[in-house]
C-alpha positions as YAML, in Angstrom:
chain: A
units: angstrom
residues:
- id: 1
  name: UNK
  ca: [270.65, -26.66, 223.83]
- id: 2
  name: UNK
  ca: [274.21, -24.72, 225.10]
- id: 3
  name: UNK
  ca: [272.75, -21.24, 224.20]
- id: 4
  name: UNK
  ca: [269.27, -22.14, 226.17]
- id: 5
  name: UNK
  ca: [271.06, -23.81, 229.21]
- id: 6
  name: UNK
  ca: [273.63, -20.70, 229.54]
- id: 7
  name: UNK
  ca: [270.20, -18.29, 229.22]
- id: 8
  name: UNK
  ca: [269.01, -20.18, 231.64]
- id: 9
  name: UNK
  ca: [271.94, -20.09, 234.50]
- id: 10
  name: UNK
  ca: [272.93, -16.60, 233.46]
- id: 11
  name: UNK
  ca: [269.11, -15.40, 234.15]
- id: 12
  name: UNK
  ca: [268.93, -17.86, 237.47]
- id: 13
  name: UNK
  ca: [272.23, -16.38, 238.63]
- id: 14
  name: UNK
  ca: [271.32, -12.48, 237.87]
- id: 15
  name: UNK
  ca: [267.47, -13.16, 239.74]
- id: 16
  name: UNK
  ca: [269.85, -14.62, 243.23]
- id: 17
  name: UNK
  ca: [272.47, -12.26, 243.67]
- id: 18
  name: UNK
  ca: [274.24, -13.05, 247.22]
- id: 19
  name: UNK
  ca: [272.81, -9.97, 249.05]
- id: 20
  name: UNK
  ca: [268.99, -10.34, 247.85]
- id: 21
  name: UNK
  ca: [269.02, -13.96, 248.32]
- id: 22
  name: UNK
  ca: [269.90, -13.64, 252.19]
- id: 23
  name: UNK
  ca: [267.06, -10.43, 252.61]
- id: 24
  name: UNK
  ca: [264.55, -12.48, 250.93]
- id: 25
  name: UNK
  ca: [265.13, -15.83, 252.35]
- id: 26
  name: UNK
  ca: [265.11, -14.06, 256.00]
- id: 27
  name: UNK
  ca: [261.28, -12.69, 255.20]
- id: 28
  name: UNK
  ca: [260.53, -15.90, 254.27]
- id: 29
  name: UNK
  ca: [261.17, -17.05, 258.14]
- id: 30
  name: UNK
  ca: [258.62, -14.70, 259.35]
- id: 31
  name: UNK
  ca: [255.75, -17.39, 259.23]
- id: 32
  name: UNK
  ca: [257.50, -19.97, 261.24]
- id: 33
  name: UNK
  ca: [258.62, -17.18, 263.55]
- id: 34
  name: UNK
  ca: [254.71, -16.15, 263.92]
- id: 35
  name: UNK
  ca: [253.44, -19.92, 264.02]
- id: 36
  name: UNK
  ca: [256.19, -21.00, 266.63]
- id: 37
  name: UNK
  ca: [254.99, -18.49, 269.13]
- id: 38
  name: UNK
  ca: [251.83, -18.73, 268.43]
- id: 39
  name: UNK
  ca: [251.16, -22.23, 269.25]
- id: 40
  name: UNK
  ca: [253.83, -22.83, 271.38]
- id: 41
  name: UNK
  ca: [250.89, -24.91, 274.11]
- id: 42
  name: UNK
  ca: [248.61, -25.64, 271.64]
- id: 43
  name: UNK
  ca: [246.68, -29.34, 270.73]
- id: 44
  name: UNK
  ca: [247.22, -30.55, 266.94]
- id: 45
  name: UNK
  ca: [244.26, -29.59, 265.83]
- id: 46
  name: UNK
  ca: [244.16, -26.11, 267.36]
- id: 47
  name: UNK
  ca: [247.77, -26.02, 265.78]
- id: 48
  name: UNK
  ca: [246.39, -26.94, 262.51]
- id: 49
  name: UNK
  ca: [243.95, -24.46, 262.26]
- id: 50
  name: UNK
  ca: [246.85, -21.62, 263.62]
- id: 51
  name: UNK
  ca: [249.03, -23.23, 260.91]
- id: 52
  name: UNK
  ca: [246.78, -22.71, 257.63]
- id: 53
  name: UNK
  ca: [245.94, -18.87, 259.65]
- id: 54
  name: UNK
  ca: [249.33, -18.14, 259.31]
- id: 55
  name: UNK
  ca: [250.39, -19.74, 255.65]
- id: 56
  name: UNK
  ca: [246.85, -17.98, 254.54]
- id: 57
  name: UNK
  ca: [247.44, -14.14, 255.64]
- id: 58
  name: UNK
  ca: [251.34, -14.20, 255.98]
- id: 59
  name: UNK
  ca: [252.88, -17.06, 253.66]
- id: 60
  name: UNK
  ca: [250.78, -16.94, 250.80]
- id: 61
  name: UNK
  ca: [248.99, -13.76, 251.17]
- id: 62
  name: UNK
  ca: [252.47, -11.39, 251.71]
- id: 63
  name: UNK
  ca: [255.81, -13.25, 251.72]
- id: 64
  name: UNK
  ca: [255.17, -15.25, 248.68]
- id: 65
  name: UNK
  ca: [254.02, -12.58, 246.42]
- id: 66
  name: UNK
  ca: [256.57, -10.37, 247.35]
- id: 67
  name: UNK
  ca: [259.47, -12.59, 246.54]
- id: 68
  name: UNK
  ca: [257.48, -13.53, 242.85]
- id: 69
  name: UNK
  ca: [256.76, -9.98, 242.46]
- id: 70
  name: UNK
  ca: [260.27, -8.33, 242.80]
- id: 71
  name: UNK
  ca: [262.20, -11.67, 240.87]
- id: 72
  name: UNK
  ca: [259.55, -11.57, 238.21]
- id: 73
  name: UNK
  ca: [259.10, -8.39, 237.33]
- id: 74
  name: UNK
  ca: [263.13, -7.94, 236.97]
- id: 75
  name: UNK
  ca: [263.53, -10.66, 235.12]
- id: 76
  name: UNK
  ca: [263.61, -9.23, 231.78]
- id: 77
  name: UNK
  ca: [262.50, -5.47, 233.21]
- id: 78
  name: UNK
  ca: [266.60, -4.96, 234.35]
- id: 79
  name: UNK
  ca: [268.21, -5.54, 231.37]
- id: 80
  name: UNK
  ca: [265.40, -3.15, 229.16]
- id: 81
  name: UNK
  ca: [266.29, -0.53, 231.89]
- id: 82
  name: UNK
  ca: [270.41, -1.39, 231.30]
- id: 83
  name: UNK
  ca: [269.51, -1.47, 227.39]
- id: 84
  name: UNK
  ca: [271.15, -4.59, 227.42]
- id: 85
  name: UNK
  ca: [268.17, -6.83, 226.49]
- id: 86
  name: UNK
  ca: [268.99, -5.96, 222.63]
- id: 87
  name: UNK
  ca: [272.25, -7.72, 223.14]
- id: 88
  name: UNK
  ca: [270.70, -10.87, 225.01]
- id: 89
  name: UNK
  ca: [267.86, -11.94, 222.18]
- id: 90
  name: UNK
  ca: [270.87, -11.79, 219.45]
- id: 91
  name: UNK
  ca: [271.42, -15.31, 221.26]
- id: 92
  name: UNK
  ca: [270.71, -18.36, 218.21]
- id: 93
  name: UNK
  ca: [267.09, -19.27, 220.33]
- id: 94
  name: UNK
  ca: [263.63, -18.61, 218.93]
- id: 95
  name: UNK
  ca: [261.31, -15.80, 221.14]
- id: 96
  name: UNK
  ca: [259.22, -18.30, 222.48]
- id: 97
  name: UNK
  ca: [262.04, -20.22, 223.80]
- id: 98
  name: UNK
  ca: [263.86, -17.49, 224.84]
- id: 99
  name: UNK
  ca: [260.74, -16.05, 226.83]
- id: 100
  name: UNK
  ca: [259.58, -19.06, 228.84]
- id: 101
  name: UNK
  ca: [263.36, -20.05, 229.35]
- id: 102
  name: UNK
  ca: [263.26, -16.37, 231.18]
- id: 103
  name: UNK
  ca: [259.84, -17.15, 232.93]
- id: 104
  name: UNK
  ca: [261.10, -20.24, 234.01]
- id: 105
  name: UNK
  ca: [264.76, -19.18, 235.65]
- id: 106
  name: UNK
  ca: [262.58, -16.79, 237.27]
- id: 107
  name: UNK
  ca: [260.19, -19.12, 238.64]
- id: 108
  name: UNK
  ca: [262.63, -21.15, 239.63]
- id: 109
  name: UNK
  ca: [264.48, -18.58, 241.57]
- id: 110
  name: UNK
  ca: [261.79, -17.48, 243.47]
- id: 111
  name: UNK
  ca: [260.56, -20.81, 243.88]
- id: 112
  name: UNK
  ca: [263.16, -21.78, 245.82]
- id: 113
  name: UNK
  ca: [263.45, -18.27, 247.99]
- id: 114
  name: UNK
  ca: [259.72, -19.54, 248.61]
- id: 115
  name: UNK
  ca: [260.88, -22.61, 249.56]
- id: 116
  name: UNK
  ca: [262.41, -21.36, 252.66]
- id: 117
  name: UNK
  ca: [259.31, -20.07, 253.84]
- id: 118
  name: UNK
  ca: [257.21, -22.93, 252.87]
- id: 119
  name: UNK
  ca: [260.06, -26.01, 254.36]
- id: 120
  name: UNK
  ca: [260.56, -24.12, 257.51]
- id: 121
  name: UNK
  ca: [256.53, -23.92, 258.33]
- id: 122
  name: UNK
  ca: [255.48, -27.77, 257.21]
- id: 123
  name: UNK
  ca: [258.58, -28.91, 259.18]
- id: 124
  name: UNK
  ca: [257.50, -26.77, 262.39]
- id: 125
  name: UNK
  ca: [254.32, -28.39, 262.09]
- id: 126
  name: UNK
  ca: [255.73, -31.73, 261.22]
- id: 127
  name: UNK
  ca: [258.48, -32.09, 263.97]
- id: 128
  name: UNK
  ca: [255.77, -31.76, 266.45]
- id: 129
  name: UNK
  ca: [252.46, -33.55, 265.40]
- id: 130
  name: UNK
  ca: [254.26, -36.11, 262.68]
- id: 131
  name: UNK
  ca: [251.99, -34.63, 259.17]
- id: 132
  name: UNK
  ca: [254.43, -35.09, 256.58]
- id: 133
  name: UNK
  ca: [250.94, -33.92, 254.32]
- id: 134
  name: UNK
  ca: [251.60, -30.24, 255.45]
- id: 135
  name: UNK
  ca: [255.00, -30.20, 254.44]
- id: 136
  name: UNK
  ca: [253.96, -31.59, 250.56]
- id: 137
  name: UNK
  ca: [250.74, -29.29, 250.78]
- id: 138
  name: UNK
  ca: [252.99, -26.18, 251.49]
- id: 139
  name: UNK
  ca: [255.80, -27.00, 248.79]
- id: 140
  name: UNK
  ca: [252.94, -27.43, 246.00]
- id: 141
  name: UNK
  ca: [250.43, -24.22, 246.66]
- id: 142
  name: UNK
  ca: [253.82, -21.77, 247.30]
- id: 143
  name: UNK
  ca: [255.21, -23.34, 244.10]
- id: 144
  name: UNK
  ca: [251.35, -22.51, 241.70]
- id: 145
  name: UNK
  ca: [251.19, -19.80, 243.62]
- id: 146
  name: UNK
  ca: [254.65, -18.35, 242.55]
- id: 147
  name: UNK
  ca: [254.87, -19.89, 239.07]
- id: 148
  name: UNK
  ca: [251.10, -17.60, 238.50]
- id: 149
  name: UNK
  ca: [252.50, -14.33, 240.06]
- id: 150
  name: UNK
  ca: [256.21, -14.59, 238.07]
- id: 151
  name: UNK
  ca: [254.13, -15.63, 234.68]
- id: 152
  name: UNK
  ca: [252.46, -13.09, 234.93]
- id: 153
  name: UNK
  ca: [255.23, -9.88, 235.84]
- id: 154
  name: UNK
  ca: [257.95, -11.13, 233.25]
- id: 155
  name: UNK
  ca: [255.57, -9.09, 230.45]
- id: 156
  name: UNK
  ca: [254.40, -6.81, 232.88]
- id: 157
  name: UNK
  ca: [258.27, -5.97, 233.98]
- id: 158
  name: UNK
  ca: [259.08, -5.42, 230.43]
- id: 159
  name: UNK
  ca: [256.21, -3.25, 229.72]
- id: 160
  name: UNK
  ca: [257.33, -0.38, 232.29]
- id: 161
  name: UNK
  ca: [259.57, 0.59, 234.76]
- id: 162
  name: UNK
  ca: [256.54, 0.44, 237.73]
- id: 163
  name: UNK
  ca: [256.41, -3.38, 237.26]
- id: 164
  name: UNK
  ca: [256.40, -4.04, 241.16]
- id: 165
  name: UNK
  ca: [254.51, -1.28, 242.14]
- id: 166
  name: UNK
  ca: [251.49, -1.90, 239.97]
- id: 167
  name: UNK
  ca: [251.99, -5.31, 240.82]
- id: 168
  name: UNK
  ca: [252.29, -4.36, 245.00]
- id: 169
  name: UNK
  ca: [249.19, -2.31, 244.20]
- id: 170
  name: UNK
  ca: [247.25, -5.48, 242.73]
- id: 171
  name: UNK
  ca: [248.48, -7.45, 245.98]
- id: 172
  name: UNK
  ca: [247.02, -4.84, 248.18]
- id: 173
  name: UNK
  ca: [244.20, -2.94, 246.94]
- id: 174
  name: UNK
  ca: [242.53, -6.20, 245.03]
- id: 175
  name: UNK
  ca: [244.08, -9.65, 246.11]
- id: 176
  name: UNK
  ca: [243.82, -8.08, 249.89]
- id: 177
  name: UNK
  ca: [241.02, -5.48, 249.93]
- id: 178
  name: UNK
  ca: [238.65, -5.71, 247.11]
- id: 179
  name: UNK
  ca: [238.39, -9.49, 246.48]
- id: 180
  name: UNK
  ca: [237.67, -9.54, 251.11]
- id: 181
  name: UNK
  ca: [235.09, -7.58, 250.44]
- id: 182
  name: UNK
  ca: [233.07, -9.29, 247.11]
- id: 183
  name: UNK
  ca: [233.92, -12.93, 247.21]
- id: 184
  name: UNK
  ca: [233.40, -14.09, 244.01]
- id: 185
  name: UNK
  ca: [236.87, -12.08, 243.01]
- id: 186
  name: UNK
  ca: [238.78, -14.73, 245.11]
- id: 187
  name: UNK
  ca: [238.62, -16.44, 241.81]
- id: 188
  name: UNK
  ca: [241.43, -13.75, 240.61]
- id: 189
  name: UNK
  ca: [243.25, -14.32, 243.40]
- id: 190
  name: UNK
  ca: [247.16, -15.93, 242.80]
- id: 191
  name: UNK
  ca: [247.82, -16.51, 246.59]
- id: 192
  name: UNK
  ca: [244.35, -17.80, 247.19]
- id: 193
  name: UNK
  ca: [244.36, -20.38, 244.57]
- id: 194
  name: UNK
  ca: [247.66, -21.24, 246.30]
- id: 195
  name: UNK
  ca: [246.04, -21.61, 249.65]
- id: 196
  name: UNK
  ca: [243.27, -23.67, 247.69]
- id: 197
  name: UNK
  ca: [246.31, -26.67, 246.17]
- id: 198
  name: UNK
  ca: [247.38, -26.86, 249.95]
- id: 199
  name: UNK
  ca: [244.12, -27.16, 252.06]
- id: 200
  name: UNK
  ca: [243.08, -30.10, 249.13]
- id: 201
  name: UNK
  ca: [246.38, -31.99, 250.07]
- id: 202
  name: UNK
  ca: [246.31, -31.59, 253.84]
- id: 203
  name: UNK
  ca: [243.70, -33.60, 255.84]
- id: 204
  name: UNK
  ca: [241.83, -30.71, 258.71]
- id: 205
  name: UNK
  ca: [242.85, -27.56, 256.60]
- id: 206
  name: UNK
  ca: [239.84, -27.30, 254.08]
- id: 207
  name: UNK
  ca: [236.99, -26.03, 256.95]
- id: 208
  name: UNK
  ca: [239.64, -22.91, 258.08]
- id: 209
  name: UNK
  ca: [240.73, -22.20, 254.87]
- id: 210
  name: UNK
  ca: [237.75, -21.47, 253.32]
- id: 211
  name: UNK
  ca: [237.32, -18.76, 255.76]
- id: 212
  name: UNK
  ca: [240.42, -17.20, 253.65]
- id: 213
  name: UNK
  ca: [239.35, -18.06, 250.29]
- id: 214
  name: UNK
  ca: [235.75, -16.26, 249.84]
- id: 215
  name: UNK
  ca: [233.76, -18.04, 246.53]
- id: 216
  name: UNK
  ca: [236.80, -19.88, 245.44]
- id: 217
  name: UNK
  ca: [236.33, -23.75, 245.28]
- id: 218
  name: UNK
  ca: [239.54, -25.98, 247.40]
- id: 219
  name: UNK
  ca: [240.79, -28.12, 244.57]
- id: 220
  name: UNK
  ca: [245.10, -28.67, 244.35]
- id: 221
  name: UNK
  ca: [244.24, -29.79, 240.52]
- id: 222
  name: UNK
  ca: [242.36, -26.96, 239.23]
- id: 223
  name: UNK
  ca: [245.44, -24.88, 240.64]
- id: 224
  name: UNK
  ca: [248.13, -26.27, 239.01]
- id: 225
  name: UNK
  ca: [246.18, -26.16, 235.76]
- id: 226
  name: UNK
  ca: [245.46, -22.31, 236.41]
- id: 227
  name: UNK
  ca: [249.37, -22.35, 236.76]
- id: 228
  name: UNK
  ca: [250.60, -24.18, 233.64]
- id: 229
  name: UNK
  ca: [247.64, -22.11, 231.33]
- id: 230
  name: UNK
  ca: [249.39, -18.89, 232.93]
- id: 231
  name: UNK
  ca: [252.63, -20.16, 231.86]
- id: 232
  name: UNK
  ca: [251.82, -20.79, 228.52]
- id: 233
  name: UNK
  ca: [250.11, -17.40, 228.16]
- id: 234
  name: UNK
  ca: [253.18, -15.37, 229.81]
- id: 235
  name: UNK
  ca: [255.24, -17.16, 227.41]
- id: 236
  name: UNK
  ca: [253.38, -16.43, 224.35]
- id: 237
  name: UNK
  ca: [252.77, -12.68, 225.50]
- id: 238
  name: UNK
  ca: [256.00, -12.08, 225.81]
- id: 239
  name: UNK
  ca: [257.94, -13.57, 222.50]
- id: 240
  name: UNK
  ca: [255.00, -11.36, 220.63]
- id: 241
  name: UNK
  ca: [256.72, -8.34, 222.51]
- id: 242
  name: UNK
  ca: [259.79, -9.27, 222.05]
- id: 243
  name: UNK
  ca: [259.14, -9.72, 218.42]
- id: 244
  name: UNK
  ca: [257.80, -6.39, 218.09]
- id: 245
  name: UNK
  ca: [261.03, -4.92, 219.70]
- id: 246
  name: UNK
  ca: [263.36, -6.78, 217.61]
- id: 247
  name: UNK
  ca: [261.05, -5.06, 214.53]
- id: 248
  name: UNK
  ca: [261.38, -1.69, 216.39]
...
């Protein structure tokens, strides 16, 4: 267990160092910024419905992803680029462990950058109209919706050095243009199956979100499952890789 818990706080420290945690954390105040001004003489329920508008297109559909995107794809894509990845896996841990230990530091990392944005929103919204629902509905869609989009750039950051632009590109040009356009690609979406977990929790927010959320069905549940399977995956894709290097 040593070897695993030090891989673990060595790969949570090198995803948060000090100058990257403060830049991301202050894009992650950017909703509550937007919502705050927004609604500033607004009823509860027009609030509501400006709350899920801005966790939809700015929380989950940009500030989330680009957090998961940038700590999961350098995950294990920095130390191939420092050639220092050879030395990590001589570690005494199997490749599976060793790859969802990574997946996992960097979930967790990013999870909690998300946090920030996801804390700061519900509580906005709480403080004023007392739904501590928002608040739980936030923490749970940011944190499938971050666990999906770091499963699946750990491989994709070890696989090439364009990790978060092909990854910015699948954001943009599919998550936010394509899948707008035919609905039934929602299904592929990571931030909309976020948005999905938290209009299921929070009472009001299903009618406005599905306005965001094209063919895709609101259920928290099917979510998290879509999140653990993802996981798994990640983890299994990327021992076989690192199996093949450790062969090469």
């Amino acid at each position: 267990m040593k070897p695993i818990k030090a891989l673990f706080v060595m790969s949570v420290r090198q995803a948060l160092p000090l100058r990257r945690t403060i830049m991301l954390s202050l894009i992650q105040l950017a909703p509550v910024g937007i919502f705050t001004l927004s609604t500033a003489n607004r009823i509860e329920e027009a609030a509501l419905d400006a709350l899920v508008g801005v966790a939809a297109t700015v929380l989950f559909a940009l500030t989330v992803p680009v957090v998961a995107i940038v700590l999961g794809s350098s995950s294990l894509g920095v130390e191939r680029r420092d050639q220092t990845l050879s030395f990590v896996v001589l570690r005494p841990i199997r490749r599976t462990t060793f790859a969802a230990t990574k997946i996992l530091a960097a979930t967790l990392a990013a999870t909690a950058i998300n946090m920030v944005g996801a804390l700061s929103l519900g509580l906005a919204f709480t403080i004023r109209f007392g739904d501590p629902l928002v608040v739980w509905g936030l923490v749970v869609g940011v944190s499938a919706a971050t666990s999906i989009y770091v499963s699946a750039t750990v491989p994709l950051g070890f696989l090439t050095d364009r990790a978060v632009i092909i990854a910015m590109a699948f954001l943009l040009v599919f998550e936010n243009g394509a899948a707008l356009v035919l609905t039934g690609l929602a299904t592929l979406s990571p931030w909309r199956l976020g948005v999905s977990a938290f209009a299921d929790i929070v009472d009001g927010a299903a009618s406005t979100a599905q306005n965001y959320l094209g063919a895709l069905d609101i259920s928290w549940s099917r979510t998290v499952l879509i999140a653990i399977v993802t996981f798994g995956l990640a983890t299994m894709l990327t021992a076989q890789m690192l199996r093949r290097r450790d062969l090469a």
